[in-house]
Coordinates of C-alpha atoms in Angstrom, one line a residue:
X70 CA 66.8 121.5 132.7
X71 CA 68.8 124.1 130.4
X72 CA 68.0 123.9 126.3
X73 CA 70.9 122.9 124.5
X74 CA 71.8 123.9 121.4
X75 CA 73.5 121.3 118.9
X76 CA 76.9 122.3 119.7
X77 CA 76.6 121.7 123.4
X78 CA 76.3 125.1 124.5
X79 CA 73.8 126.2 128.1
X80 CA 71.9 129.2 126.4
X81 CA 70.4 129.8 129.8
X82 CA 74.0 130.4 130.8
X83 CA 74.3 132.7 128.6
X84 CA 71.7 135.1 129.5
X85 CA 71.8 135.5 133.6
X86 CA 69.3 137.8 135.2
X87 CA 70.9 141.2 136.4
X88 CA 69.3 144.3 138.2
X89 CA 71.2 146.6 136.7
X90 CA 69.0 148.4 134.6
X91 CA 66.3 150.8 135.3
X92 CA 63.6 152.5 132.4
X93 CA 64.2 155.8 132.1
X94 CA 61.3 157.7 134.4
X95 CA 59.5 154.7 134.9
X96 CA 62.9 153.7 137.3
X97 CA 61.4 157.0 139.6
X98 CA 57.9 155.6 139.5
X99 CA 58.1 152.0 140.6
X100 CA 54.3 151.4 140.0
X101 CA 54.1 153.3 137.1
X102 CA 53.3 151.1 134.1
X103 CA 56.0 151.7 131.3
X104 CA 55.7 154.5 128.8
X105 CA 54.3 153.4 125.4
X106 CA 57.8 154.4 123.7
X107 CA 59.4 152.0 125.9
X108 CA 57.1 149.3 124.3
X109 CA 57.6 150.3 121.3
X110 CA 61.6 149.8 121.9
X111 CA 61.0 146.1 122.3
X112 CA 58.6 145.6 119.8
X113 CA 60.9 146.6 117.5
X114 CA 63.7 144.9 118.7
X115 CA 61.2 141.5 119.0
X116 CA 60.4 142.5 115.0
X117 CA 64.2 142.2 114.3
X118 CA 65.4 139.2 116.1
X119 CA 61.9 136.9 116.9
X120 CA 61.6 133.8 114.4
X121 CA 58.5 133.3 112.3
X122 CA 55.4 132.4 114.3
X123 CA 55.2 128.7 112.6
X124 CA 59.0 128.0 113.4
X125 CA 57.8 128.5 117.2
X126 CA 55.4 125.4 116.5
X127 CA 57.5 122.9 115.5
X128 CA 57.9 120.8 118.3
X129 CA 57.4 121.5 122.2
X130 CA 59.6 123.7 123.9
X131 CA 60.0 125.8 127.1
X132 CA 58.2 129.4 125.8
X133 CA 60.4 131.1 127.9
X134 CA 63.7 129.6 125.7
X135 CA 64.6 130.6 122.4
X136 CA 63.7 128.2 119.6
X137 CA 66.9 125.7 118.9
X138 CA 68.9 126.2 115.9
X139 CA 68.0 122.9 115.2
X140 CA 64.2 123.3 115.2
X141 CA 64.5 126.7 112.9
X142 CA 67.2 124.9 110.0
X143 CA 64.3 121.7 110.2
X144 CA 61.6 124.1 110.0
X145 CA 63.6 126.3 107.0
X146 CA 64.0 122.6 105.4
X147 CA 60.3 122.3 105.4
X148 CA 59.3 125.2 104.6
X149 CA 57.1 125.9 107.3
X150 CA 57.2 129.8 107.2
X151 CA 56.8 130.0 103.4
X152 CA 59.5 131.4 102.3
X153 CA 60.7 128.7 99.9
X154 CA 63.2 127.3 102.2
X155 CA 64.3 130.6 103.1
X156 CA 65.3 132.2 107.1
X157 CA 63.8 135.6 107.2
X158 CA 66.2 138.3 108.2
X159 CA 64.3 138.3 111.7
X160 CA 64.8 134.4 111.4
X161 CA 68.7 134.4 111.1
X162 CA 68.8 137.3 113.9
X163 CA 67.5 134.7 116.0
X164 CA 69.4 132.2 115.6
X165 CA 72.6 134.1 115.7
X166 CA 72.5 136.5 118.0
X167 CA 72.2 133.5 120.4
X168 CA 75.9 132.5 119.7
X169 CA 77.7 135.4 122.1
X170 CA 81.5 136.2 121.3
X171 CA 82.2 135.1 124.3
X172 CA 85.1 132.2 123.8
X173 CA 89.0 132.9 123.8
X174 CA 90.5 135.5 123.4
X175 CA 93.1 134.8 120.6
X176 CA 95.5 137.4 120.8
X177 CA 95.3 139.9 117.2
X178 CA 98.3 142.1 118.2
X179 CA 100.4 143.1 121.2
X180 CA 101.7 146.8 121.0
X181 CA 103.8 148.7 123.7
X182 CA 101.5 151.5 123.9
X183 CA 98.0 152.1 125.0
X184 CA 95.6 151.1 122.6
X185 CA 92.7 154.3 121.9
X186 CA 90.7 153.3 119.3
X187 CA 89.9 150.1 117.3
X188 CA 87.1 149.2 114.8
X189 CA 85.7 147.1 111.9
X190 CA 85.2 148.8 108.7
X191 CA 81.6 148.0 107.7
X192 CA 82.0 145.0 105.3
X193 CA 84.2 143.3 108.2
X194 CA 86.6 142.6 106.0
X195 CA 89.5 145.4 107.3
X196 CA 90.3 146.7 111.3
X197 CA 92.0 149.3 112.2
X198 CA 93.4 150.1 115.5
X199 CA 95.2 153.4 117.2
X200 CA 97.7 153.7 119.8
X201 CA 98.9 156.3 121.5
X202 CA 102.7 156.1 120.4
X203 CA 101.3 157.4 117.0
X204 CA 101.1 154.0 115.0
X205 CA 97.5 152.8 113.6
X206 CA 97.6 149.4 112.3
X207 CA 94.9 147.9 109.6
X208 CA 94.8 144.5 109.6
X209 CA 93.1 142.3 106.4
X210 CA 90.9 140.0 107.9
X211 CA 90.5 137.8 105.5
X212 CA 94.1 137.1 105.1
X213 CA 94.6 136.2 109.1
X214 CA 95.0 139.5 110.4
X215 CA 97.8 140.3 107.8
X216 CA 99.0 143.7 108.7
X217 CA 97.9 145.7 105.4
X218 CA 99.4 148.9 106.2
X219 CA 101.3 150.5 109.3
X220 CA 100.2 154.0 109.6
X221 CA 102.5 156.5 111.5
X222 CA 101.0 159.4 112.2
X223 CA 102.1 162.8 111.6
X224 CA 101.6 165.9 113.8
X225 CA 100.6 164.0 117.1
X226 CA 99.3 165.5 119.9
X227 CA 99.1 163.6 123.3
X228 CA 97.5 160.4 120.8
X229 CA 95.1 159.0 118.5
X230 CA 92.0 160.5 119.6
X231 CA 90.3 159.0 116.7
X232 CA 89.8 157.3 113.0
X233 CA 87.2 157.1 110.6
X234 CA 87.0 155.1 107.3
X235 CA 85.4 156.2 104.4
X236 CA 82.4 154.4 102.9
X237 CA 84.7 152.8 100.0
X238 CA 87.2 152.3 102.2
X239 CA 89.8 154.1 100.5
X240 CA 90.8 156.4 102.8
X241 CA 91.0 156.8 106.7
X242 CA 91.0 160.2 108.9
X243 CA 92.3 160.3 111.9
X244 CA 92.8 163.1 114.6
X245 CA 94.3 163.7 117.5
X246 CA 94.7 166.8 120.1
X247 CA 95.2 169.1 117.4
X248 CA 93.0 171.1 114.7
X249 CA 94.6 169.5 111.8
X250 CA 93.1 166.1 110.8
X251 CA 94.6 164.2 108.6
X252 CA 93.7 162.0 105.4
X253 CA 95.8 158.7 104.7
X254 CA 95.0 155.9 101.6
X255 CA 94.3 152.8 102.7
X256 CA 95.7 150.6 100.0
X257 CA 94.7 147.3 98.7
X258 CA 95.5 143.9 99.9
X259 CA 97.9 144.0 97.5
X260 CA 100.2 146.8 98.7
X261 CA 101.6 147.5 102.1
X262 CA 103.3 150.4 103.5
X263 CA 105.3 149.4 106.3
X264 CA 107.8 152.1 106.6
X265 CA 105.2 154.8 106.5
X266 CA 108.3 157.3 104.5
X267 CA 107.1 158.4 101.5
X268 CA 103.2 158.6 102.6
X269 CA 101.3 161.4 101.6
X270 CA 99.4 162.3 104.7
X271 CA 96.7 165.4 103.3
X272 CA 96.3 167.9 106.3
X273 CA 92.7 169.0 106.6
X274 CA 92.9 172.2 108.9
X275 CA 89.9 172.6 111.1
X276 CA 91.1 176.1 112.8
X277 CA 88.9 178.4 110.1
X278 CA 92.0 179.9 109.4
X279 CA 91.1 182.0 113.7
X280 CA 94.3 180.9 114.6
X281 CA 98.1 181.1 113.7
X282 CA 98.4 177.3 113.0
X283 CA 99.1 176.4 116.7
X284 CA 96.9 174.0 118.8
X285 CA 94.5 175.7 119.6
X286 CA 92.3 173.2 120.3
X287 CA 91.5 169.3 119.9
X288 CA 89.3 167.0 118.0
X289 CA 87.9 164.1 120.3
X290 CA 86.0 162.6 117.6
X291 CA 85.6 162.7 113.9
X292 CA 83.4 161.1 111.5
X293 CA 82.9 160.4 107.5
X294 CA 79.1 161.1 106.1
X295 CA 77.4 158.0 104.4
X296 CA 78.2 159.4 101.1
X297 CA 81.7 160.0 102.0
X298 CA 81.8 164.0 101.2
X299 CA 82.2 165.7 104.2
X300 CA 83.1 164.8 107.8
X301 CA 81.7 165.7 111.1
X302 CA 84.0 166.4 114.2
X303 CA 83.8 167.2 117.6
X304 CA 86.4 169.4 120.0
X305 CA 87.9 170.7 123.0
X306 CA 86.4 174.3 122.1
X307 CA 82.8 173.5 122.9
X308 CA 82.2 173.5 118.9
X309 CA 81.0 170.6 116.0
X310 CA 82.9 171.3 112.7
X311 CA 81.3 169.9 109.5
X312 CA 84.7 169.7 107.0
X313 CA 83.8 169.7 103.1
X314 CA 86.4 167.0 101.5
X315 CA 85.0 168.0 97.9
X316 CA 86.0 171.8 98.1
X317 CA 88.1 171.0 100.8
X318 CA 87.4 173.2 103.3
X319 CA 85.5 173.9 106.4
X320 CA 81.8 174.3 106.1
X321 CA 80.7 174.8 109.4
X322 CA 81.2 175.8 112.8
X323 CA 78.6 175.2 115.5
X324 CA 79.5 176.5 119.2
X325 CA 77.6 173.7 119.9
X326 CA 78.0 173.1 124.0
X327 CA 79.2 175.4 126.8
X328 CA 82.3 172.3 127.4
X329 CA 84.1 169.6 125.4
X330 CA 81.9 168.1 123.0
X331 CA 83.7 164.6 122.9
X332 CA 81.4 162.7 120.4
X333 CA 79.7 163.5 117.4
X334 CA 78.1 161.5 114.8
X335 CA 75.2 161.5 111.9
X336 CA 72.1 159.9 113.3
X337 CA 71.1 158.2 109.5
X338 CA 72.4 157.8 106.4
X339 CA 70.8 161.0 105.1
X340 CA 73.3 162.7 106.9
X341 CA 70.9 166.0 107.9
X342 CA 70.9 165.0 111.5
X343 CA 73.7 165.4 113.9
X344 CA 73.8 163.9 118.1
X345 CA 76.6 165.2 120.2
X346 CA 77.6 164.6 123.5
X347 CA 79.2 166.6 126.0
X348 CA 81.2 167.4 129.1
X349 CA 78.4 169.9 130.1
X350 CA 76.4 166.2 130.4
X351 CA 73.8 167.1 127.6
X352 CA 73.3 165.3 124.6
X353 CA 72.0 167.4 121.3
X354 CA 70.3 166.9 118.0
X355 CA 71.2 169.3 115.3
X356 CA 69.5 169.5 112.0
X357 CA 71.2 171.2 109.2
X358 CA 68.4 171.9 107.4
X359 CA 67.2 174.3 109.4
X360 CA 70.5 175.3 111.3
X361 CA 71.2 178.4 109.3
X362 CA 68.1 179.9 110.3
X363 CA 67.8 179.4 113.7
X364 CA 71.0 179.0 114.9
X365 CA 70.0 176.4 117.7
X366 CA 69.6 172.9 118.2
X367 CA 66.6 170.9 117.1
X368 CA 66.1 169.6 121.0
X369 CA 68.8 168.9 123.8
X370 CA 68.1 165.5 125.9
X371 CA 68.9 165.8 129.6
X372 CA 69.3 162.9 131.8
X373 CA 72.8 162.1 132.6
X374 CA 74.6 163.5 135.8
X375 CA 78.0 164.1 134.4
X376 CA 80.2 164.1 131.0
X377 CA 79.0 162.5 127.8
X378 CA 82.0 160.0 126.4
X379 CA 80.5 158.4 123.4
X380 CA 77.2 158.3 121.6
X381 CA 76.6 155.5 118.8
X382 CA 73.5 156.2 116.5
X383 CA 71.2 153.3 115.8
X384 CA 71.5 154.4 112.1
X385 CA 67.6 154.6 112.3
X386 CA 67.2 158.8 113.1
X387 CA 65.6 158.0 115.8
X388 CA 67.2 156.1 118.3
X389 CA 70.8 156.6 120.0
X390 CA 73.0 155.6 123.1
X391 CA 75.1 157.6 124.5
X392 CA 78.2 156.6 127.6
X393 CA 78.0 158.8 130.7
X394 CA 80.8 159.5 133.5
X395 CA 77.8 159.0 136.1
X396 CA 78.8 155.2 135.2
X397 CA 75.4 155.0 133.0
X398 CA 74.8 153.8 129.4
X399 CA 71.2 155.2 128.1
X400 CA 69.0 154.8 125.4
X401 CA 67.2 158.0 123.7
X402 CA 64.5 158.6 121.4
X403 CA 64.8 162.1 119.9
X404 CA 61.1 162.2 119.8
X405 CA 61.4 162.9 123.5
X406 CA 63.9 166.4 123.0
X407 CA 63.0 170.0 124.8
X408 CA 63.8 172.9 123.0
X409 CA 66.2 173.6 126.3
X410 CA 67.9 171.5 129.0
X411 CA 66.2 171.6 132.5
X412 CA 68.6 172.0 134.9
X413 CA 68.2 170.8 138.5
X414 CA 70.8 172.1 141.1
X415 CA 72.7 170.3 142.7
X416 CA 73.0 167.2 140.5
X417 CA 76.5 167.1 139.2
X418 CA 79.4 166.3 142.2
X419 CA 81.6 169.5 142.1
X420 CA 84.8 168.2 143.6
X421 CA 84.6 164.9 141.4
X422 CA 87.1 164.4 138.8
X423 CA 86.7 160.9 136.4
X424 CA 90.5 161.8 135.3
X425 CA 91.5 160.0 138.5
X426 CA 89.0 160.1 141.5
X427 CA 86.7 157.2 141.1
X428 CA 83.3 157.4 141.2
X429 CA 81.2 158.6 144.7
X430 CA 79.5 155.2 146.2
X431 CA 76.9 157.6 147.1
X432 CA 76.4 159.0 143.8
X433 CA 76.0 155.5 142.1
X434 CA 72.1 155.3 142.3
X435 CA 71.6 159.0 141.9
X436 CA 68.9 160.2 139.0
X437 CA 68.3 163.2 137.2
X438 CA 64.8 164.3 138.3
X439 CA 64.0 165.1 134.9
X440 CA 65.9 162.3 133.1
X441 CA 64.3 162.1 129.1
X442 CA 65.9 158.6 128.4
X443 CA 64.6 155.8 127.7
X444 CA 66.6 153.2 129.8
X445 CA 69.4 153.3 131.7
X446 CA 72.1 150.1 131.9
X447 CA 74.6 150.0 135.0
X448 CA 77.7 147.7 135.6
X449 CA 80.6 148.5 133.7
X450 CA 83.0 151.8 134.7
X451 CA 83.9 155.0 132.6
X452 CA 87.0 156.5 134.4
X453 CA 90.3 158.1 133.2
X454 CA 89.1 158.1 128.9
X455 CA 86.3 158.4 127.1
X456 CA 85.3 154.5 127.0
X457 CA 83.4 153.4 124.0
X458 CA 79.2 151.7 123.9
X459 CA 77.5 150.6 120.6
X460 CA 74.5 149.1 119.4
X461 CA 75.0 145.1 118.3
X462 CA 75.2 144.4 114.4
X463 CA 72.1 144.6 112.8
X464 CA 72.9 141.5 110.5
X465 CA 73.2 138.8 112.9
X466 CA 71.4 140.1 115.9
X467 CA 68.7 142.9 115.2
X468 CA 70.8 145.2 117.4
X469 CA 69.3 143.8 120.5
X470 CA 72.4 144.2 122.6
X471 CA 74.6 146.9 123.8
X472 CA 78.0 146.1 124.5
X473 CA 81.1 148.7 126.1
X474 CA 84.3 148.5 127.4
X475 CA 84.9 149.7 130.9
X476 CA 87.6 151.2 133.3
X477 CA 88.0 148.0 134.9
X478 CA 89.4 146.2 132.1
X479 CA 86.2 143.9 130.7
X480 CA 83.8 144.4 127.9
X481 CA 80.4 144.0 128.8
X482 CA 77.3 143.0 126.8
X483 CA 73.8 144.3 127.8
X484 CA 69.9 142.9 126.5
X485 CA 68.7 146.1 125.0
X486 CA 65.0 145.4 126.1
X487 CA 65.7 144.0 129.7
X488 CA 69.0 145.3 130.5
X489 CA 70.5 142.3 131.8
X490 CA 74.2 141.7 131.8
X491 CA 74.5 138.7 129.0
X492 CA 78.1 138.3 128.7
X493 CA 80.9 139.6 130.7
X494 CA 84.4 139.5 128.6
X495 CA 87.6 139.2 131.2
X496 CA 91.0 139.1 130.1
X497 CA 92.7 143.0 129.8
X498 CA 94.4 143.7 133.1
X499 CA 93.8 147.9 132.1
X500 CA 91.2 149.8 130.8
X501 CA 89.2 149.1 127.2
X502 CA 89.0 152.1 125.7
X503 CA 87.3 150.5 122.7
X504 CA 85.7 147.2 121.2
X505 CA 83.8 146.3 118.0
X506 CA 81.4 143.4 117.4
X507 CA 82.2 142.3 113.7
X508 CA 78.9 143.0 111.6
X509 CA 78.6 139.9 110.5
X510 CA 80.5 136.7 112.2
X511 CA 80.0 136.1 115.8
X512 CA 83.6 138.2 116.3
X513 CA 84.2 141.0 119.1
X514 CA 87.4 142.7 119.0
X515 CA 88.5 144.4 122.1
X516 CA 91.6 147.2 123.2
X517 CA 93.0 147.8 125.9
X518 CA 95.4 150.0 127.6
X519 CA 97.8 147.2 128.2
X520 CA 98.5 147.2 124.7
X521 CA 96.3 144.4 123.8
X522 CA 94.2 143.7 120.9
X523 CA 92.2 140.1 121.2
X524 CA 89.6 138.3 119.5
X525 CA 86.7 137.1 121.2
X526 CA 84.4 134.5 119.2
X527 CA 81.7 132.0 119.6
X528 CA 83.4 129.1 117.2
X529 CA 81.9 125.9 119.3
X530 CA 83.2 124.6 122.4
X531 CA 86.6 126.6 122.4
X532 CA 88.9 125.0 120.1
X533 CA 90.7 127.7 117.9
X534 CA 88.5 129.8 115.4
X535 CA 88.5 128.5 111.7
X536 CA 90.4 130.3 109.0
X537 CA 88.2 133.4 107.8
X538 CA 87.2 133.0 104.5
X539 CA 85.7 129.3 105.4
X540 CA 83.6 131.4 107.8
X541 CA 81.5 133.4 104.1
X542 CA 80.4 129.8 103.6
X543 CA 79.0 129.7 107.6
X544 CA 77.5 133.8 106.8
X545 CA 75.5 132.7 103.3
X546 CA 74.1 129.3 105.2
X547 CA 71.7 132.1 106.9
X548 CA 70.6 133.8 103.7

């Protein structure tokens, strides 16, 4: 018999089994016991999201279930961990991360043009989506998806390639196919700029003054520092660019890969560390402290067959996960980098092109004889764009999920520790590009090709979500 939670819901349902999912070497080695880094992967993840060991007591209970919401709030009642009537932060990841965003979608917006990128800011309370027709939307989510400001953007090459918020979420970046990025105010709640006309949109030129103002090349992603005083990009010229906002001007030009890099972003918030991906399939850890004097990359990970798409940091310097076109999502630990990639001939499909060839049947269960990663997560499609994988919040559920969009229109959710498929998300009827998982409320945004932006929750048995700010009240109840 499935254990039900108080609002009716199968958990067991909500977590199927899958094979999908292979760890790392091990996946070569069938009876090979797991590395001990692999362990340590799931301890970690068991540190973040497991409940207090006296919470487990109350009660008897299948041990292969989660503990029922209603055992941990009467255990928090009595205080049975000690904590003075308190859930640990492990405690609420628990009990949270069990609710999927799996019901609806409600629709947030429906454009004419492709949708490109889409994403939370990082107190949930703005999102701000990119089409390709030039127009990026933020929407106040605490005022129903009020459409704070309409952004059209200037000096647009082929589309949106990407946006980045700053920390205080006073100003967005975004970029496009083109060397020039440029720097819009977001506005309060308050003010709204419709029209776009008399917006002052500041060009930050990325060419190092090589060129004569053309395009000569294009930034595929682009990314604010914690502190908010430089940004990190990544282009069509094999190179990283670090831009300087406080002296505004470029500070540095690394010819980082021998193809596209296509993602970039800081591995922590003390912003010395640096993962790109690239079309050349390797992904690389650059340290700035020492980059002057050697010139090189702290380590290069090899493992995927083809292109890199998109690498998402733990936020943790240690851990990342990067999107391949070999149809692969896989986890890293830089602790496992060479000083240089080993290259095994014959591995990448010569004739194959992702831009519109699918993906060889035969190639499907291929792996890199030397593959460094961690784990490896199959199911979901990256064809035609540079589709989008992140980590979980680590609020409500101790980032033990993975969740992507794919090529053939769903949004996928992933275990981190056994790589089954949790949730599938069906609605789009063309690729999503993008998605974000709202870092606190049980929320998933996902975009689409098709124009579509939708809302995917986990607000009870499917009726219509409740109006946002009653949802703080529902975010402070796990304190």
């Amino acid at each position: 018999m499935d254990e039900f939670d108080e609002m009716g819901y199968s958990l067991s349902r909500l977590i199927p089994e899958s094979d999908h999912f292979d760890h790392g070497n091990a996946a070569l080695h069938p009876n090979k016991p797991l590395h001990n880094i692999e362990h340590e992967v799931a301890q970690l993840t068991k540190l973040r999201s497991n409940p207090n060991e006296r919470l487990t007591r109350i009660g008897p209970r299948r041990q292969d279930l989660p503990v029922s919401t209603i055992r941990m709030l009467a255990g928090r009642e009595g205080n049975y961990s000690g904590r003075g009537g308190r859930f640990s932060s492990a405690d609420r990841c628990h009990v949270l991360s069990r609710y999927l965003p799996v019901n609806g979608p409600w629709l947030v917006d429906k454009m004419s043009s492709r949708a490109y990128v889409s994403q939370f800011s990082a107190d949930g309370s703005l999102f701000i989506a990119g089409f390709q027709d030039s127009h990026i939307r933020i929407y106040n989510v605490d005022r129903g998806w009020k459409v704070q400001k309409n952004i059209h953007a200037k000096s647009m090459q082929w589309s949106v390639t990407d946006t980045s918020l700053s920390p205080d979420q006073r100003h967005l970046v975004y970029a496009s196919m083109s060397p020039i990025v440029h720097m819009v105010d977001v506005g309060s709640s308050e003010t709204e700029s419709p029209a776009n006309i008399t917006e002052i949109h500041e060009g930050l030129d990325f060419s190092s003054g090589d060129d004569d103002g053309g395009y000569s090349f294009g930034i595929f992603s682009i990314k604010f520092s914690t502190d908010g005083h430089e940004l990190v990009a990544g282009s069509s010229d094999d190179s990283i660019y670090v831009y300087d906002l406080e002296a505004n001007k470029l500070s540095l030009r690394i010819p980082a890969h021998s193809s596209d890099v296509n993602t970039v972003c800081f591995a922590d918030e003390s912003d010395h560390l640096i993962y790109s991906g690239s079309d050349d399939t390797l992904c690389k850890v650059w340290d700035r402290r020492c980059l002057k004097t050697t010139g090189k990359p702290a380590g290069v990970l090899t493992g995927h067959l083809e292109g890199i798409a998109f690498i998402d940091s733990k936020g943790d310097g240690r851990y990342f996960i990067s999107n391949g076109k070999d149809q692969t999502i896989k986890l890293w630990d830089i602790r496992k980098i060479s000083s240089s990639p080993t290259r095994t001939p014959g591995i990448r499909i010569s004739d194959w092109d992702y831009g519109w060839m699918d993906y060889p049947s035969q190639a499907k269960d291929m792996k890199h004889p030397s593959d460094q990663s961690v784990a490896t997560y199959r199911g979901h499609s990256v064809l035609r764009t540079l589709i989008r994988c992140y980590f979980s919040p680590a609020y409500s559920t101790g980032q033990k999920y993975i969740y992507t969009g794919s090529h053939n229109s769903y949004v996928y959710i992933y275990d981190l520790v056994t790589g089954a498929q949790v949730a599938t998300l069906k609605h789009h009827k063309e690729p999503v590009r993008d998605c974000s998982w709202h870092p606190y409320y049980p929320m998933l945004i996902s975009s689409s090709w098709d124009g579509g932006v939708v809302r995917w929750e986990f607000p009870g048995s499917g009726e219509a979500p409740a109006p946002y700010p009653r949802k703080r009240l529902w975010r402070r109840q796990f304190y």
